[in-house]
Amino acid sequence: MFTSSISTQSMPHVQAHSDVGGQPDRSLTRLNEGEKQTMLQSRGYSEMLKERTGHHLLLTAHRGTGPTSVFGSTFPDKYLPENSLQAIKAAILDGADAIEIDIFKSGDGKVVVTHDDEIWRNAFGADRSGAQLPAGETKESYLVGQKTVAELQNIPLGRNGETMPTLAEVMELVNDANQTLTQCGKNPIILNIELKDAGAVTEMLDLLADGSNGQSATPLENIVFCSFKHEALKELKERAEQRGMMGINIAPGIKTADLFGKDNMNPDFSLKDPAAGYHPQAMHDLRALVEGNGFQGYDGILWDLRQPIVDLAVAGNKAIHASTSDFRQYADNRDFSHVLLELSKRVDTFFKCDNVDDARKVLLESSILLNGIGIQMMHKQTEAGEDCFYFYRPSDQQDISGILQSGANKPIAYSKLGRD
C-alpha cells in the first residue's frame, strides 16, 4: 500500500475566502513553503504511477476534491466544498496532475467557478430543490448570472465560510504552484475548464489574454477546455484563433446517449440494456466532431468507454478524458483501474477523480498486481485460527484487455452508500 503525505479527508480547519474587511485572503491563492514541500512530495507518488504507465495516465482532480452538493443541503465535515479554493488547493497538495473546474459568468461580467447557475444547488444548508429560497429571492433571481461577484462571495458554500472563487483567483493559485513545479523540473498542473455557460466565452478569453489584477494568465498550453455545449466549444476555438490564440486544447463532453443512442436510455440516464454496444452512427459522429473541428480529445464517462472509441482516439492521435462523479469507493471494485490501465497503454488518458490520493493508491496497487513484482506472500487463517503463509510467483503479465469490450460496471453513487 502506498501512502502520501496528506489526505483531503483529514485536512485542518480551512480558511474562509475573505479576511477582515471582505478582501480576498491571499494565502488561498499562494502556497507557503510547507505547502510547496507537501505538493512536491505528493507529486513523487504521482510520478510512480506515471512511470508505471509510460507517462500516459494523469490524474485530474474533479472539482478539486470531488462534488459535495450530491450529499444534500450539507455534507460530511471531512470534505471541502466543491470548486472552492480550499478544495483546489487540497488537490494541488495531493499531487494532482490537473484540476477540473466549472465556470459561469456572474451578473457583473466576471468569470466565476461553480458547477451550477442555480445558487441553491451549492449554497451550504440550502434546500437543493430550490423550494425554500432566501427572503425576497425567486428561482429567476437567485442565479449566478443575476448576482455580482461581491454578492456571490457573501454566500457560504461550506461550514467554514468557503465561498465561490473567480477564475482569476483559481489561475493565480495554479500559476503559483506551477512556478514551484517548473523550478523543480516537474510538469505544470493542467487546468481543465468546463464551460458551463456558453455566454462566458468572451470574458474567459479576455481573462486568458490579459490576466487579472496584475497577475499573468495561465498559459494556453496548460489548459484543456471541455463542455457538453459543443457549439460553444466551436465558438471558443474560432474566437481564440481570431485573437491569435492558436493551438487551443479542447475535448468535447460525450454523453451516454451520444454513444449508445437515446432509445437505449432510461430516465435516470442508465442503459436499458447494459450489454448494448455503441449506436452504429456514434463513431462517425464523434470523429466528425473532434477531428472535423481540430479538437484535442474525447471527454467520456469512464463506465461508457469501449474499444471503438479507443481505436478512434488512437487513429486520430487524440487523448481520452475518463470522467467519473460521486465515485470514491475505489477499492471496492478494481474494474475502473483496469479500464484506465488499458487505456493508458494506447492513448494519453486523464482520469477525472474525486480523490486523487485514494485513486492513485488503488491504481498503483492494481498496476503492481497485474504486472507482478517477483515473489509475493499471501496470509490466511485456518479454521482453527492458525496463521498460514503462502509464497507464490505471479505471472509476469495478466491480460485485462477484455475490459474494453464490455466496459466497467457503473457503481452505486458514493453519496448513496451512507459511509460518512
XYZ file of C-alpha atoms in Angstrom:
420
model
C 0.000 0.000 0.000
C 1.360 3.401 -0.917
C 0.565 6.362 1.284
C 1.075 10.013 0.551
C 1.753 12.817 2.953
C -1.733 14.274 3.240
C -5.337 13.286 2.822
C -8.142 15.597 1.837
C -10.269 13.726 4.352
C -8.133 14.909 7.283
C -7.426 18.489 6.333
C -7.103 21.006 9.178
C -9.593 23.785 9.680
C -9.768 25.621 6.360
C -9.762 29.330 5.843
C -12.722 31.360 4.701
C -12.493 33.084 1.337
C -12.104 36.585 2.755
C -10.130 38.041 5.597
C -11.006 41.081 7.691
C -12.649 43.794 5.610
C -14.006 41.430 2.973
C -10.848 41.398 0.835
C -9.777 38.091 -0.709
C -7.469 36.042 1.511
C -4.242 35.979 -0.487
C -2.999 32.902 1.369
C -5.607 30.892 -0.517
C -4.012 31.744 -3.856
C -0.443 31.138 -2.709
C 1.477 28.154 -1.411
C 3.636 28.680 1.655
C 6.949 26.849 1.957
C 5.457 23.922 3.840
C 2.695 23.532 1.254
C 5.237 23.590 -1.564
C 7.142 20.735 0.034
C 3.918 18.773 0.554
C 2.985 19.251 -3.107
C 6.411 18.116 -4.295
C 6.364 15.061 -2.056
C 2.892 14.101 -3.280
C 3.994 14.636 -6.858
C 6.594 11.966 -6.209
C 3.819 9.412 -5.697
C 2.133 10.587 -8.883
C 5.447 10.132 -10.713
C 5.458 6.477 -9.618
C 2.097 5.992 -11.315
C 3.197 7.788 -14.457
C 6.359 5.710 -14.678
C 4.307 2.515 -14.496
C 2.020 3.713 -17.301
C 4.619 5.099 -19.672
C 3.663 8.622 -18.573
C 0.299 8.216 -20.280
C -2.026 8.230 -17.233
C -2.646 11.510 -15.416
C -4.961 12.276 -12.508
C -7.378 15.180 -12.810
C -8.903 16.424 -9.555
C -12.652 16.688 -10.214
C -13.973 19.989 -8.810
C -10.949 19.973 -6.506
C -11.734 17.155 -4.095
C -14.948 15.924 -5.678
C -18.602 17.005 -5.698
C -20.209 17.798 -2.360
C -23.634 19.005 -3.499
C -24.524 15.339 -4.133
C -24.814 14.745 -0.369
C -27.748 17.127 0.057
C -28.090 20.516 1.732
C -24.960 19.829 3.819
C -22.130 17.359 3.505
C -19.787 15.437 5.840
C -17.322 17.755 7.561
C -14.305 15.800 6.291
C -14.932 17.161 2.786
C -14.174 20.571 1.332
C -16.854 22.263 -0.802
C -16.590 21.532 -4.493
C -14.913 24.113 -6.740
C -13.716 26.152 -3.740
C -10.172 27.490 -3.476
C -9.740 25.323 -0.394
C -10.644 22.147 -2.319
C -8.494 23.126 -5.286
C -5.506 23.821 -3.034
C -6.018 20.470 -1.269
C -5.927 18.698 -4.638
C -2.735 20.538 -5.560
C -1.160 19.430 -2.288
C -2.264 15.865 -3.063
C -0.148 15.976 -6.223
C -2.873 16.278 -8.864
C -1.646 16.429 -12.451
C -4.671 18.512 -13.459
C -7.551 20.379 -11.819
C -11.070 20.318 -13.271
C -13.343 23.283 -12.575
C -16.665 24.582 -13.939
C -17.349 28.173 -14.938
C -20.257 30.596 -15.293
C -20.461 34.353 -15.836
C -21.667 36.496 -12.970
C -24.162 39.317 -13.304
C -21.334 41.864 -13.415
C -19.494 40.023 -16.185
C -16.847 38.164 -14.176
C -15.989 34.509 -14.728
C -16.703 32.544 -11.561
C -16.075 28.924 -10.658
C -19.201 26.892 -9.885
C -20.951 23.842 -11.275
C -24.442 25.348 -11.399
C -26.122 28.615 -12.267
C -28.732 27.869 -9.583
C -27.143 29.105 -6.360
C -29.299 26.855 -4.190
C -27.629 23.789 -5.673
C -24.324 24.659 -3.991
C -25.017 27.099 -1.118
C -24.339 25.418 2.217
C -27.518 24.436 4.037
C -29.771 25.382 1.116
C -32.738 23.324 0.025
C -31.368 21.660 -3.117
C -34.795 21.650 -4.757
C -34.996 25.440 -4.625
C -38.337 25.277 -2.828
C -37.040 27.364 0.102
C -35.004 30.359 -1.008
C -33.740 33.356 0.975
C -36.296 36.086 1.634
C -37.014 38.148 -1.438
C -35.407 35.654 -3.849
C -37.055 33.650 -6.606
C -35.722 30.926 -8.861
C -35.331 33.600 -11.527
C -33.300 35.936 -9.290
C -31.230 33.507 -7.202
C -28.860 32.673 -10.054
C -25.141 33.190 -10.555
C -25.875 35.175 -13.700
C -28.070 37.567 -11.710
C -25.574 38.343 -8.912
C -22.344 40.310 -8.693
C -19.136 38.643 -7.554
C -19.347 40.587 -4.298
C -22.833 39.197 -3.684
C -21.795 35.662 -4.611
C -18.811 35.752 -2.281
C -21.116 36.524 0.627
C -22.893 33.188 0.167
C -21.170 30.341 2.064
C -20.549 27.057 0.257
C -19.227 25.247 3.324
C -19.459 25.247 7.104
C -16.182 27.175 7.437
C -17.218 30.123 5.290
C -15.775 28.973 1.960
C -17.249 30.874 -0.974
C -17.298 30.877 -4.745
C -13.947 31.861 -6.316
C -13.363 33.673 -9.567
C -11.467 32.057 -12.411
C -8.795 34.714 -11.925
C -8.244 33.542 -8.337
C -8.010 29.899 -9.375
C -5.499 30.767 -12.098
C -3.456 32.721 -9.557
C -3.296 29.670 -7.278
C -2.453 27.249 -10.096
C 0.175 29.606 -11.514
C 1.811 29.933 -8.108
C 2.000 26.150 -7.766
C 3.306 25.799 -11.325
C 6.114 28.244 -10.653
C 7.461 25.904 -7.981
C 6.885 22.793 -10.087
C 8.699 24.303 -13.060
C 11.629 25.377 -10.904
C 11.909 21.799 -9.653
C 11.768 20.285 -13.142
C 8.204 18.961 -12.779
C 5.380 19.175 -15.282
C 2.940 22.023 -14.586
C -0.598 21.454 -13.374
C -3.107 21.453 -16.217
C -6.257 23.482 -15.697
C -9.276 21.641 -17.110
C -12.011 24.252 -17.566
C -15.543 23.022 -18.204
C -17.546 25.686 -19.985
C -20.972 25.503 -18.370
C -22.082 28.943 -19.564
C -21.933 29.493 -23.322
C -22.245 33.217 -22.655
C -18.904 33.324 -20.839
C -16.677 32.726 -23.886
C -15.672 36.355 -24.499
C -14.997 37.166 -20.844
C -12.967 33.996 -20.398
C -10.822 34.738 -23.439
C -10.305 38.318 -22.219
C -9.047 36.934 -18.928
C -6.773 34.392 -20.585
C -5.355 37.046 -22.886
C -4.801 39.798 -20.338
C -4.699 38.201 -16.899
C -6.357 39.983 -13.971
C -5.311 42.338 -11.212
C -1.763 42.441 -12.484
C -1.487 38.639 -12.488
C -0.397 36.648 -15.524
C -2.934 34.383 -17.171
C -2.407 30.633 -17.208
C -0.621 29.704 -20.475
C -2.928 28.151 -23.050
C -0.760 25.041 -23.315
C -1.580 24.361 -19.664
C -5.348 24.487 -20.220
C -7.847 21.981 -21.602
C -11.410 23.141 -22.254
C -14.337 20.755 -22.173
C -18.115 21.059 -22.315
C -21.258 19.279 -23.404
C -22.107 22.534 -25.202
C -20.362 21.622 -28.436
C -21.385 24.733 -30.341
C -19.918 26.871 -27.566
C -16.626 24.978 -27.908
C -16.563 25.653 -31.634
C -17.195 29.333 -30.914
C -14.432 29.312 -28.297
C -11.908 27.902 -30.763
C -12.931 30.296 -33.532
C -12.771 33.390 -31.322
C -9.481 32.289 -29.771
C -7.890 31.877 -33.181
C -9.216 35.283 -34.260
C -7.213 36.706 -31.358
C -4.111 34.792 -32.409
C -4.537 32.251 -29.597
C -3.631 29.167 -31.606
C -3.393 25.537 -30.561
C -6.187 25.709 -28.001
C -6.864 22.310 -26.377
C -10.496 21.189 -26.455
C -12.089 17.857 -25.503
C -15.877 17.864 -26.016
C -18.037 16.104 -23.458
C -19.677 12.902 -24.663
C -22.993 11.868 -23.145
C -24.012 8.252 -22.696
C -26.819 8.815 -25.207
C -24.265 10.025 -27.787
C -22.640 6.590 -27.692
C -25.479 4.157 -27.055
C -28.405 6.050 -28.578
C -31.315 7.801 -26.885
C -33.542 4.766 -27.406
C -31.352 2.748 -25.044
C -31.559 5.268 -22.185
C -33.634 5.046 -19.004
C -34.963 8.257 -17.402
C -32.117 8.068 -14.817
C -29.567 8.006 -17.700
C -28.699 4.342 -17.152
C -28.741 1.882 -20.038
C -31.835 -0.190 -20.692
C -29.541 -2.928 -21.938
C -26.211 -2.848 -20.051
C -24.714 -5.240 -22.627
C -25.580 -2.973 -25.556
C -22.907 -1.826 -27.964
C -22.462 1.649 -29.365
C -25.022 3.111 -31.745
C -23.953 2.422 -35.373
C -23.590 6.143 -36.145
C -21.782 7.045 -32.916
C -18.142 6.757 -34.056
C -18.825 8.569 -37.319
C -20.443 11.467 -35.463
C -17.667 11.659 -32.861
C -14.928 11.625 -35.479
C -16.663 14.455 -37.317
C -16.959 16.440 -34.078
C -13.397 16.006 -32.836
C -11.271 15.615 -35.949
C -13.510 17.857 -38.034
C -13.012 20.727 -35.619
C -9.381 20.104 -34.719
C -10.179 19.262 -31.096
C -7.623 17.628 -28.802
C -9.511 14.631 -27.466
C -12.641 12.931 -26.182
C -14.185 13.554 -22.755
C -16.286 10.493 -21.972
C -17.759 8.873 -18.879
C -15.460 6.070 -17.717
C -18.257 3.499 -17.495
C -19.162 4.176 -21.148
C -15.692 3.663 -22.637
C -15.340 0.724 -25.039
C -12.834 -0.450 -27.632
C -14.284 1.525 -30.607
C -13.713 4.934 -29.016
C -10.193 3.872 -28.015
C -9.493 2.861 -31.609
C -10.874 6.207 -32.740
C -8.587 8.091 -30.360
C -5.548 6.061 -31.406
C -6.217 6.615 -35.111
C -6.533 10.372 -34.646
C -3.759 10.680 -32.039
C -6.255 12.099 -29.541
C -6.366 11.973 -25.748
C -9.174 10.463 -23.688
C -10.554 12.150 -20.577
C -12.280 9.488 -18.468
C -14.779 11.193 -16.200
C -16.451 9.983 -13.033
C -18.553 11.805 -10.449
C -19.700 10.793 -6.973
C -17.321 7.826 -7.128
C -14.892 7.471 -4.216
C -15.099 3.746 -3.391
C -12.022 2.913 -5.486
C -11.027 -0.183 -3.526
C -14.450 -1.850 -3.820
C -14.051 -2.952 -7.424
C -10.908 -2.537 -9.492
C -12.648 -2.608 -12.874
C -12.221 1.165 -13.101
C -8.458 0.797 -12.681
C -8.319 -1.941 -15.317
C -10.064 0.336 -17.821
C -7.637 3.162 -17.099
C -4.541 0.972 -17.231
C -5.657 -0.478 -20.563
C -6.443 2.973 -21.951
C -3.039 4.295 -20.929
C -1.321 1.549 -22.918
C -2.681 3.128 -26.088
C -3.541 6.799 -25.539
C -2.848 9.690 -23.207
C -5.508 9.298 -20.516
C -6.758 11.800 -17.949
C -8.774 10.294 -15.097
C -11.170 12.789 -13.507
C -11.389 11.518 -9.946
C -12.989 12.724 -6.721
C -9.983 11.909 -4.527
C -6.545 11.975 -6.122
C -4.760 10.314 -3.210
C -7.133 7.344 -2.888
C -7.405 6.806 -6.646
C -3.630 6.882 -7.036
C -3.136 4.240 -4.328
C -5.528 1.793 -5.976
C -4.153 2.421 -9.459
C -0.600 1.849 -8.236
C -1.589 -1.338 -6.464
C -3.514 -2.603 -9.496
C -0.576 -1.882 -11.770
C 1.789 -3.765 -9.486
C -0.523 -6.746 -9.052
C -1.202 -7.024 -12.772
C 2.429 -6.803 -13.813
C 3.936 -8.804 -10.973
C 6.710 -7.858 -8.578
C 8.518 -11.169 -8.150
C 7.762 -13.434 -5.197
C 4.633 -12.464 -3.289
C 3.324 -13.627 0.073
C -0.294 -14.311 0.989
C -1.572 -14.768 4.534
C -4.618 -16.816 5.536
C -6.020 -18.214 8.745
C -7.146 -21.806 9.113
C -10.498 -22.711 10.685
C -8.573 -23.377 13.903
C -7.259 -19.823 13.857
C -3.688 -20.715 12.896
C -1.702 -18.416 10.654
C -0.618 -19.780 7.290
C 1.667 -18.038 4.830
C 1.837 -18.910 1.137
C 4.558 -17.782 -1.239
C 3.933 -17.641 -4.961
C 5.248 -16.061 -8.118
C 2.560 -14.293 -10.181
C 2.557 -14.388 -13.941
C 4.552 -11.562 -15.457
C 1.559 -10.168 -17.268
C -2.173 -10.644 -16.734
C -4.446 -9.955 -19.688
C -7.213 -7.486 -18.847
C -7.735 -6.213 -22.402
C -11.240 -7.694 -22.420
C -12.401 -4.939 -20.068
C -12.636 -2.594 -23.071
C -15.044 -4.955 -24.803
C -17.615 -4.989 -22.021
C -16.663 -1.858 -20.082
C -16.617 -1.423 -16.317
C -19.848 -1.762 -14.390
C -21.157 1.564 -13.126
C -21.157 1.540 -9.299
C -23.749 2.934 -6.936
C -23.182 6.637 -6.288
C -20.896 7.018 -3.306
C -23.153 9.554 -1.595
C -25.901 6.884 -1.501
C -23.770 4.332 0.341
C -24.039 6.043 3.726
C -20.386 5.535 4.627
C -19.736 9.017 6.010
